[in-house]
Amino acid sequence: MTMIKRLSAILLAAAIALPLFAGCGDKGKTEAESSVTTAETAAETADPNDRSAYKDSLPDDIDLGGVKLGVYCVTTSNSTDFIKGAEELTGDLVKDTVIERNDAVFERLNVNINFNLTTTTYNEIGKVVNTYVMSGDNAYDYFVGQQFGLVSQATQGIYYNAAELPYLDFDQPWWWNGYMDEISIGSDRRFFLVGDYFIDVLRGTRVLYFNKVMYENQIGNPDDLYNVALDGSWTLEKMAELVKDMYRDLNGNTVFDEEDQYGFATYVTYSSSDAFAFATDIRMTERGDDGTMSFTMGTERQLKAIELINAVFWNEGSYISKIDTDKATPIFKNGNSLMLGNASIGNSESLRDMEDDFGMMPYPKLDETQEDYRSLVHDTQSFGVVPLNCAHPEETGAVIEAMSSETWKTLTPTYYETALKVKYARDEISAQMIDIIHDSISTEFAFVYYASLSNAGMIYRTLVTNNSGDFMSEWAKLQTSAEAALEKLNAAYLEAN
């Protein structure tokens, strides 16, 4: 996935600033030496988060004639706070930047938007789009809704192929091409829009939180744990060892309950296990030359992963909330668990009132031979689609591109650098953890489409819940139906679209 890292931003700022310094170098130096010195000085002094001078590829004289677009936006996980924004300035830096971004785009393009905010459930949003398209109702030019529901309708031929949408420029840094490619079938079709404008995807990226005070009181300097992640050696085995040593029977009743101390607390195994599984860089599918998918199940890596994940979950230092009530987060917030699972970057907003200092960690690698961390996005996060019967495809393309550009230039730096790293993260190194997590955002086809693939992408949920390492037996139960379902999905996706 294409991500803009801090160094890239510095170099970009230097490139933007360079013409301003032309002719100001030391006359005693050669022209080449002077240019190098100028670039180095610009890189050192320029604000790496200032992207304001970056130009997108929209025409300078673009004018959409005052047209009003309709946008259907699901209100979930505060996602609409980043799409529609508040009615007026609030004094909150992030919320006010959303308003300013929208106003800037409306003025630049001479356009307006009628937002319909709804509470459509995560599994129904795709059916809603289907209903509008099948009935010929083109009230909405694009929809913002949850991944799970939108991909469930991918084979119905109801989405506009964004690869053919005017003005969208997928070579620009605000588009997450790796993510969009992963959830597509075929080499020339792109129905789901993922990028900076749909910032809920970033907010739904899975992270581990850890209690810095508990670590310091019972283990040592919390920076030591950060350094394990920074040097690339944060693995499942190390996490299991750390978790096991943290259990304390605080109430002395010899029963593992929520009044004790744990190394790891999480809310139910089934949703908690996803981030662990895909963080190990397993692949359950592979893409053929024509863009269609096939299963790759039973690899040595997959078998090793379930063994190591179970060692974290079914560990005397782990507390698993087994009922439909989240007892894990209160345990963590009360200072009785070193680490918290089943949480995302966005949860940092709700942990601000936690008394103890906390930090963020990426999910652990399979082992130290794994090159990069991988951070899974929860499947109920919101991204965008354009319905096939969009009434204003040209204007819609221009608005989405302009919103994406302006988000990348203003809102992303504000949320990522100012709010997320400063307001919510409580130390400098935690901000470096956020960089690691940000740059490792990913997903996997089998996970995204699991509901259409006999739940094959959820195989680790079943194995972890049952504390089973028998991957092949579980796959044998699913194989026939899953492979038939994938074949049908491939064919339907290509034929319908």
mmCIF file of N, CA and C in Angstrom, residues 78-177:
data_model
loop_
_atom_site.group_PDB
_atom_site.id
_atom_site.type_symbol
_atom_site.label_atom_id
_atom_site.label_comp_id
_atom_site.label_asym_id
_atom_site.label_seq_id
_atom_site.Cartn_x
_atom_site.Cartn_y
_atom_site.Cartn_z
ATOM 1 N N ASN A 78 -18.430 7.565 14.481
ATOM 2 C CA ASN A 78 -18.155 8.987 14.288
ATOM 3 C C ASN A 78 -17.648 9.313 12.895
ATOM 4 N N SER A 79 -17.867 8.377 11.939
ATOM 5 C CA SER A 79 -17.322 8.590 10.599
ATOM 6 C C SER A 79 -17.872 9.843 9.940
ATOM 7 N N THR A 80 -19.134 10.185 10.217
ATOM 8 C CA THR A 80 -19.700 11.373 9.580
ATOM 9 C C THR A 80 -19.070 12.656 10.100
ATOM 10 N N ASP A 81 -18.434 12.595 11.272
ATOM 11 C CA ASP A 81 -17.719 13.768 11.772
ATOM 12 C C ASP A 81 -16.617 14.182 10.809
ATOM 13 N N PHE A 82 -16.141 13.222 10.017
ATOM 14 C CA PHE A 82 -15.028 13.482 9.105
ATOM 15 C C PHE A 82 -15.494 13.632 7.648
ATOM 16 N N ILE A 83 -16.789 13.433 7.391
ATOM 17 C CA ILE A 83 -17.330 13.574 6.045
ATOM 18 C C ILE A 83 -18.197 14.832 5.957
ATOM 19 N N LYS A 84 -19.299 14.868 6.686
ATOM 20 C CA LYS A 84 -20.162 16.053 6.684
ATOM 21 C C LYS A 84 -19.617 17.146 7.589
ATOM 22 N N GLY A 85 -19.144 16.744 8.760
ATOM 23 C CA GLY A 85 -18.650 17.723 9.712
ATOM 24 C C GLY A 85 -19.760 18.347 10.530
ATOM 25 N N ALA A 86 -19.376 19.191 11.468
ATOM 26 C CA ALA A 86 -20.338 19.866 12.344
ATOM 27 C C ALA A 86 -21.026 21.006 11.593
ATOM 28 N N GLU A 87 -22.089 21.518 12.193
ATOM 29 C CA GLU A 87 -22.844 22.599 11.565
ATOM 30 C C GLU A 87 -22.092 23.929 11.624
ATOM 31 N N GLU A 88 -21.270 24.092 12.660
ATOM 32 C CA GLU A 88 -20.526 25.340 12.812
ATOM 33 C C GLU A 88 -19.219 25.057 13.539
ATOM 34 N N LEU A 89 -18.317 26.013 13.496
ATOM 35 C CA LEU A 89 -17.017 25.855 14.142
ATOM 36 C C LEU A 89 -17.195 25.629 15.645
ATOM 37 N N THR A 90 -16.390 24.686 16.180
ATOM 38 C CA THR A 90 -16.553 24.282 17.576
ATOM 39 C C THR A 90 -15.357 24.636 18.445
ATOM 40 N N GLY A 91 -14.239 24.968 17.836
ATOM 41 C CA GLY A 91 -13.014 25.177 18.596
ATOM 42 C C GLY A 91 -12.149 23.936 18.664
ATOM 43 N N ASP A 92 -12.721 22.773 18.286
ATOM 44 C CA ASP A 92 -11.943 21.540 18.195
ATOM 45 C C ASP A 92 -11.196 21.555 16.861
ATOM 46 N N LEU A 93 -9.871 21.412 16.919
ATOM 47 C CA LEU A 93 -9.038 21.586 15.729
ATOM 48 C C LEU A 93 -9.427 20.641 14.605
ATOM 49 N N VAL A 94 -9.640 19.356 14.922
ATOM 50 C CA VAL A 94 -9.971 18.373 13.889
ATOM 51 C C VAL A 94 -11.340 18.666 13.295
ATOM 52 N N LYS A 95 -12.344 18.869 14.147
ATOM 53 C CA LYS A 95 -13.702 19.113 13.650
ATOM 54 C C LYS A 95 -13.776 20.385 12.818
ATOM 55 N N ASP A 96 -13.066 21.402 13.234
ATOM 56 C CA ASP A 96 -13.082 22.657 12.475
ATOM 57 C C ASP A 96 -12.376 22.506 11.131
ATOM 58 N N THR A 97 -11.349 21.656 11.085
ATOM 59 C CA THR A 97 -10.653 21.430 9.817
ATOM 60 C C THR A 97 -11.556 20.722 8.821
ATOM 61 N N VAL A 98 -12.435 19.840 9.288
ATOM 62 C CA VAL A 98 -13.401 19.179 8.404
ATOM 63 C C VAL A 98 -14.306 20.227 7.764
ATOM 64 N N ILE A 99 -14.821 21.153 8.564
ATOM 65 C CA ILE A 99 -15.688 22.217 8.037
ATOM 66 C C ILE A 99 -14.930 23.061 7.020
ATOM 67 N N GLU A 100 -13.720 23.435 7.356
ATOM 68 C CA GLU A 100 -12.915 24.278 6.468
ATOM 69 C C GLU A 100 -12.582 23.559 5.168
ATOM 70 N N ARG A 101 -12.326 22.239 5.255
ATOM 71 C CA ARG A 101 -12.066 21.462 4.029
ATOM 72 C C ARG A 101 -13.279 21.482 3.117
ATOM 73 N N ASN A 102 -14.454 21.185 3.688
ATOM 74 C CA ASN A 102 -15.668 21.155 2.872
ATOM 75 C C ASN A 102 -15.935 22.513 2.232
ATOM 76 N N ASP A 103 -15.823 23.568 3.019
ATOM 77 C CA ASP A 103 -16.069 24.908 2.481
ATOM 78 C C ASP A 103 -15.088 25.246 1.362
ATOM 79 N N ALA A 104 -13.835 24.828 1.525
ATOM 80 C CA ALA A 104 -12.825 25.110 0.499
ATOM 81 C C ALA A 104 -13.176 24.408 -0.815
ATOM 82 N N VAL A 105 -13.651 23.158 -0.722
ATOM 83 C CA VAL A 105 -14.022 22.412 -1.929
ATOM 84 C C VAL A 105 -15.276 22.999 -2.562
ATOM 85 N N PHE A 106 -16.269 23.342 -1.742
ATOM 86 C CA PHE A 106 -17.498 23.930 -2.283
ATOM 87 C C PHE A 106 -17.190 25.213 -3.053
ATOM 88 N N GLU A 107 -16.333 26.047 -2.483
ATOM 89 C CA GLU A 107 -15.996 27.313 -3.134
ATOM 90 C C GLU A 107 -15.144 27.092 -4.375
ATOM 91 N N ARG A 108 -14.182 26.194 -4.278
ATOM 92 C CA ARG A 108 -13.277 25.959 -5.408
ATOM 93 C C ARG A 108 -14.028 25.425 -6.618
ATOM 94 N N LEU A 109 -14.951 24.485 -6.401
ATOM 95 C CA LEU A 109 -15.628 23.816 -7.511
ATOM 96 C C LEU A 109 -16.970 24.445 -7.869
ATOM 97 N N ASN A 110 -17.442 25.387 -7.042
ATOM 98 C CA ASN A 110 -18.787 25.940 -7.215
ATOM 99 C C ASN A 110 -19.800 24.799 -7.193
ATOM 100 N N VAL A 111 -19.862 24.136 -6.064
ATOM 101 C CA VAL A 111 -20.707 22.947 -5.904
ATOM 102 C C VAL A 111 -21.192 22.916 -4.463
ATOM 103 N N ASN A 112 -22.225 22.136 -4.210
ATOM 104 C CA ASN A 112 -22.693 21.943 -2.850
ATOM 105 C C ASN A 112 -23.129 20.495 -2.683
ATOM 106 N N ILE A 113 -23.337 20.065 -1.431
ATOM 107 C CA ILE A 113 -23.703 18.685 -1.153
ATOM 108 C C ILE A 113 -24.886 18.647 -0.203
ATOM 109 N N ASN A 114 -25.839 17.803 -0.536
ATOM 110 C CA ASN A 114 -26.938 17.508 0.373
ATOM 111 C C ASN A 114 -26.629 16.173 1.045
ATOM 112 N N PHE A 115 -26.250 16.213 2.324
ATOM 113 C CA PHE A 115 -25.886 15.002 3.053
ATOM 114 C C PHE A 115 -27.135 14.387 3.686
ATOM 115 N N ASN A 116 -27.311 13.088 3.472
ATOM 116 C CA ASN A 116 -28.348 12.332 4.173
ATOM 117 C C ASN A 116 -27.648 11.427 5.170
ATOM 118 N N LEU A 117 -27.703 11.785 6.442
ATOM 119 C CA LEU A 117 -27.051 11.000 7.484
ATOM 120 C C LEU A 117 -28.025 9.943 7.988
ATOM 121 N N THR A 118 -27.597 8.683 7.992
ATOM 122 C CA THR A 118 -28.488 7.591 8.371
ATOM 123 C C THR A 118 -27.803 6.681 9.382
ATOM 124 N N THR A 119 -28.574 5.777 9.943
ATOM 125 C CA THR A 119 -28.038 4.785 10.882
ATOM 126 C C THR A 119 -28.128 3.385 10.290
ATOM 127 N N THR A 120 -28.046 3.276 8.989
ATOM 128 C CA THR A 120 -28.086 1.981 8.321
ATOM 129 C C THR A 120 -27.049 1.044 8.920
ATOM 130 N N THR A 121 -27.429 -0.193 9.212
ATOM 131 C CA THR A 121 -26.524 -1.140 9.856
ATOM 132 C C THR A 121 -25.439 -1.603 8.903
ATOM 133 N N TYR A 122 -24.362 -2.131 9.488
ATOM 134 C CA TYR A 122 -23.172 -2.491 8.714
ATOM 135 C C TYR A 122 -23.446 -3.528 7.638
ATOM 136 N N ASN A 123 -24.451 -4.389 7.849
ATOM 137 C CA ASN A 123 -24.719 -5.448 6.877
ATOM 138 C C ASN A 123 -25.818 -5.088 5.884
ATOM 139 N N GLU A 124 -26.380 -3.894 5.989
ATOM 140 C CA GLU A 124 -27.500 -3.505 5.127
ATOM 141 C C GLU A 124 -27.153 -2.444 4.095
ATOM 142 N N ILE A 125 -26.036 -1.750 4.245
ATOM 143 C CA ILE A 125 -25.752 -0.616 3.387
ATOM 144 C C ILE A 125 -25.654 -1.008 1.910
ATOM 145 N N GLY A 126 -25.080 -2.167 1.608
ATOM 146 C CA GLY A 126 -24.999 -2.597 0.215
ATOM 147 C C GLY A 126 -26.374 -2.822 -0.386
ATOM 148 N N LYS A 127 -27.288 -3.363 0.406
ATOM 149 C CA LYS A 127 -28.658 -3.590 -0.059
ATOM 150 C C LYS A 127 -29.373 -2.269 -0.309
ATOM 151 N N VAL A 128 -29.039 -1.258 0.471
ATOM 152 C CA VAL A 128 -29.623 0.065 0.273
ATOM 153 C C VAL A 128 -29.211 0.624 -1.088
ATOM 154 N N VAL A 129 -27.921 0.521 -1.402
ATOM 155 C CA VAL A 129 -27.447 0.983 -2.712
ATOM 156 C C VAL A 129 -28.159 0.200 -3.814
ATOM 157 N N ASN A 130 -28.269 -1.101 -3.636
ATOM 158 C CA ASN A 130 -28.938 -1.962 -4.622
ATOM 159 C C ASN A 130 -30.361 -1.489 -4.867
ATOM 160 N N THR A 131 -31.072 -1.189 -3.786
ATOM 161 C CA THR A 131 -32.462 -0.745 -3.913
ATOM 162 C C THR A 131 -32.570 0.538 -4.728
ATOM 163 N N TYR A 132 -31.685 1.487 -4.453
ATOM 164 C CA TYR A 132 -31.711 2.748 -5.202
ATOM 165 C C TYR A 132 -31.411 2.524 -6.686
ATOM 166 N N VAL A 133 -30.424 1.703 -6.982
ATOM 167 C CA VAL A 133 -30.047 1.479 -8.378
ATOM 168 C C VAL A 133 -31.130 0.716 -9.122
ATOM 169 N N MET A 134 -31.644 -0.362 -8.512
ATOM 170 C CA MET A 134 -32.645 -1.184 -9.184
ATOM 171 C C MET A 134 -33.955 -0.422 -9.420
ATOM 172 N N SER A 135 -34.259 0.532 -8.548
ATOM 173 C CA SER A 135 -35.489 1.301 -8.714
ATOM 174 C C SER A 135 -35.309 2.510 -9.631
ATOM 175 N N GLY A 136 -34.067 2.763 -10.024
ATOM 176 C CA GLY A 136 -33.790 3.903 -10.887
ATOM 177 C C GLY A 136 -33.746 5.225 -10.155
ATOM 178 N N ASP A 137 -33.708 5.171 -8.838
ATOM 179 C CA ASP A 137 -33.658 6.385 -8.022
ATOM 180 C C ASP A 137 -32.214 6.869 -7.912
ATOM 181 N N ASN A 138 -31.920 8.005 -8.521
ATOM 182 C CA ASN A 138 -30.543 8.530 -8.529
ATOM 183 C C ASN A 138 -30.387 9.748 -7.621
ATOM 184 N N ALA A 139 -31.055 9.689 -6.467
ATOM 185 C CA ALA A 139 -30.989 10.809 -5.523
ATOM 186 C C ALA A 139 -29.589 11.008 -4.958
ATOM 187 N N TYR A 140 -28.787 9.917 -4.940
ATOM 188 C CA TYR A 140 -27.462 10.004 -4.304
ATOM 189 C C TYR A 140 -26.362 9.720 -5.318
ATOM 190 N N ASP A 141 -25.382 10.614 -5.323
ATOM 191 C CA ASP A 141 -24.273 10.499 -6.271
ATOM 192 C C ASP A 141 -23.140 9.642 -5.735
ATOM 193 N N TYR A 142 -22.985 9.590 -4.422
ATOM 194 C CA TYR A 142 -22.088 8.593 -3.835
ATOM 195 C C TYR A 142 -22.532 8.262 -2.420
ATOM 196 N N PHE A 143 -22.101 7.089 -1.984
ATOM 197 C CA PHE A 143 -22.469 6.558 -0.687
ATOM 198 C C PHE A 143 -21.215 6.360 0.145
ATOM 199 N N VAL A 144 -21.314 6.632 1.432
ATOM 200 C CA VAL A 144 -20.240 6.353 2.376
ATOM 201 C C VAL A 144 -20.806 5.374 3.405
ATOM 202 N N GLY A 145 -20.278 4.160 3.410
ATOM 203 C CA GLY A 145 -20.812 3.147 4.298
ATOM 204 C C GLY A 145 -19.811 2.057 4.598
ATOM 205 N N GLN A 146 -20.245 1.074 5.387
ATOM 206 C CA GLN A 146 -19.336 0.080 5.933
ATOM 207 C C GLN A 146 -18.889 -0.953 4.883
ATOM 208 N N GLN A 147 -17.629 -1.312 4.990
ATOM 209 C CA GLN A 147 -17.014 -2.273 4.084
ATOM 210 C C GLN A 147 -17.806 -3.559 3.979
ATOM 211 N N PHE A 148 -18.184 -4.136 5.115
ATOM 212 C CA PHE A 148 -18.849 -5.446 5.111
ATOM 213 C C PHE A 148 -20.073 -5.449 4.209
ATOM 214 N N GLY A 149 -20.958 -4.470 4.390
ATOM 215 C CA GLY A 149 -22.192 -4.443 3.619
ATOM 216 C C GLY A 149 -21.997 -4.081 2.167
ATOM 217 N N LEU A 150 -21.054 -3.183 1.884
ATOM 218 C CA LEU A 150 -20.838 -2.765 0.503
ATOM 219 C C LEU A 150 -20.250 -3.882 -0.350
ATOM 220 N N VAL A 151 -19.260 -4.608 0.171
ATOM 221 C CA VAL A 151 -18.646 -5.662 -0.645
ATOM 222 C C VAL A 151 -19.600 -6.827 -0.861
ATOM 223 N N SER A 152 -20.596 -6.977 0.016
ATOM 224 C CA SER A 152 -21.536 -8.095 -0.150
ATOM 225 C C SER A 152 -22.360 -7.962 -1.420
ATOM 226 N N GLN A 153 -22.406 -6.756 -1.992
ATOM 227 C CA GLN A 153 -23.172 -6.518 -3.217
ATOM 228 C C GLN A 153 -22.269 -6.316 -4.431
ATOM 229 N N ALA A 154 -21.005 -6.717 -4.308
ATOM 230 C CA ALA A 154 -20.036 -6.454 -5.379
ATOM 231 C C ALA A 154 -20.374 -7.155 -6.679
ATOM 232 N N THR A 155 -21.116 -8.250 -6.600
ATOM 233 C CA THR A 155 -21.425 -9.018 -7.813
ATOM 234 C C THR A 155 -22.752 -8.616 -8.448
ATOM 235 N N GLN A 156 -23.404 -7.592 -7.926
ATOM 236 C CA GLN A 156 -24.738 -7.242 -8.409
ATOM 237 C C GLN A 156 -24.734 -6.220 -9.544
ATOM 238 N N GLY A 157 -23.554 -5.738 -9.910
ATOM 239 C CA GLY A 157 -23.482 -4.786 -11.011
ATOM 240 C C GLY A 157 -24.123 -3.453 -10.693
ATOM 241 N N ILE A 158 -24.006 -2.993 -9.451
ATOM 242 C CA ILE A 158 -24.683 -1.759 -9.034
ATOM 243 C C ILE A 158 -23.712 -0.604 -8.795
ATOM 244 N N TYR A 159 -22.424 -0.862 -8.917
ATOM 245 C CA TYR A 159 -21.441 0.185 -8.623
ATOM 246 C C TYR A 159 -20.786 0.697 -9.906
ATOM 247 N N TYR A 160 -20.563 1.986 -9.941
ATOM 248 C CA TYR A 160 -19.846 2.628 -11.041
ATOM 249 C C TYR A 160 -18.377 2.225 -10.944
ATOM 250 N N ASN A 161 -17.786 1.858 -12.066
ATOM 251 C CA ASN A 161 -16.360 1.520 -12.080
ATOM 252 C C ASN A 161 -15.560 2.805 -11.925
ATOM 253 N N ALA A 162 -14.990 2.986 -10.729
ATOM 254 C CA ALA A 162 -14.283 4.230 -10.435
ATOM 255 C C ALA A 162 -13.057 4.422 -11.314
ATOM 256 N N ALA A 163 -12.563 3.336 -11.920
ATOM 257 C CA ALA A 163 -11.435 3.464 -12.834
ATOM 258 C C ALA A 163 -11.813 4.278 -14.064
ATOM 259 N N GLU A 164 -13.119 4.419 -14.299
ATOM 260 C CA GLU A 164 -13.612 5.173 -15.445
ATOM 261 C C GLU A 164 -14.284 6.482 -15.029
ATOM 262 N N LEU A 165 -14.197 6.825 -13.756
ATOM 263 C CA LEU A 165 -14.842 8.031 -13.266
ATOM 264 C C LEU A 165 -13.977 9.254 -13.588
ATOM 265 N N PRO A 166 -14.555 10.280 -14.183
ATOM 266 C CA PRO A 166 -13.762 11.468 -14.539
ATOM 267 C C PRO A 166 -13.095 12.105 -13.321
ATOM 268 N N TYR A 167 -11.904 12.608 -13.523
ATOM 269 C CA TYR A 167 -11.129 13.416 -12.574
ATOM 270 C C TYR A 167 -10.411 12.618 -11.481
ATOM 271 N N LEU A 168 -10.809 11.390 -11.222
ATOM 272 C CA LEU A 168 -10.091 10.646 -10.183
ATOM 273 C C LEU A 168 -8.688 10.316 -10.682
ATOM 274 N N ASP A 169 -7.695 10.640 -9.869
ATOM 275 C CA ASP A 169 -6.300 10.439 -10.245
ATOM 276 C C ASP A 169 -5.652 9.524 -9.204
ATOM 277 N N PHE A 170 -5.635 8.229 -9.496
ATOM 278 C CA PHE A 170 -5.153 7.250 -8.524
ATOM 279 C C PHE A 170 -3.632 7.228 -8.384
ATOM 280 N N ASP A 171 -2.952 8.087 -9.124
ATOM 281 C CA ASP A 171 -1.506 8.221 -8.941
ATOM 282 C C ASP A 171 -1.176 9.186 -7.801
ATOM 283 N N GLN A 172 -2.184 9.840 -7.271
ATOM 284 C CA GLN A 172 -1.971 10.823 -6.217
ATOM 285 C C GLN A 172 -1.824 10.139 -4.851
ATOM 286 N N PRO A 173 -1.119 10.785 -3.930
ATOM 287 C CA PRO A 173 -0.784 10.145 -2.652
ATOM 288 C C PRO A 173 -1.963 9.937 -1.711
ATOM 289 N N TRP A 174 -3.115 10.545 -1.984
ATOM 290 C CA TRP A 174 -4.251 10.380 -1.074
ATOM 291 C C TRP A 174 -5.063 9.127 -1.358
ATOM 292 N N TRP A 175 -4.693 8.357 -2.374
ATOM 293 C CA TRP A 175 -5.404 7.112 -2.675
ATOM 294 C C TRP A 175 -4.619 5.910 -2.165
ATOM 295 N N TRP A 176 -5.289 4.977 -1.521
ATOM 296 C CA TRP A 176 -4.655 3.779 -0.963
ATOM 297 C C TRP A 176 -4.821 2.642 -1.972
ATOM 298 N N ASN A 177 -3.972 2.647 -2.977
ATOM 299 C CA ASN A 177 -4.119 1.731 -4.097
ATOM 300 C C ASN A 177 -3.960 0.270 -3.707
#
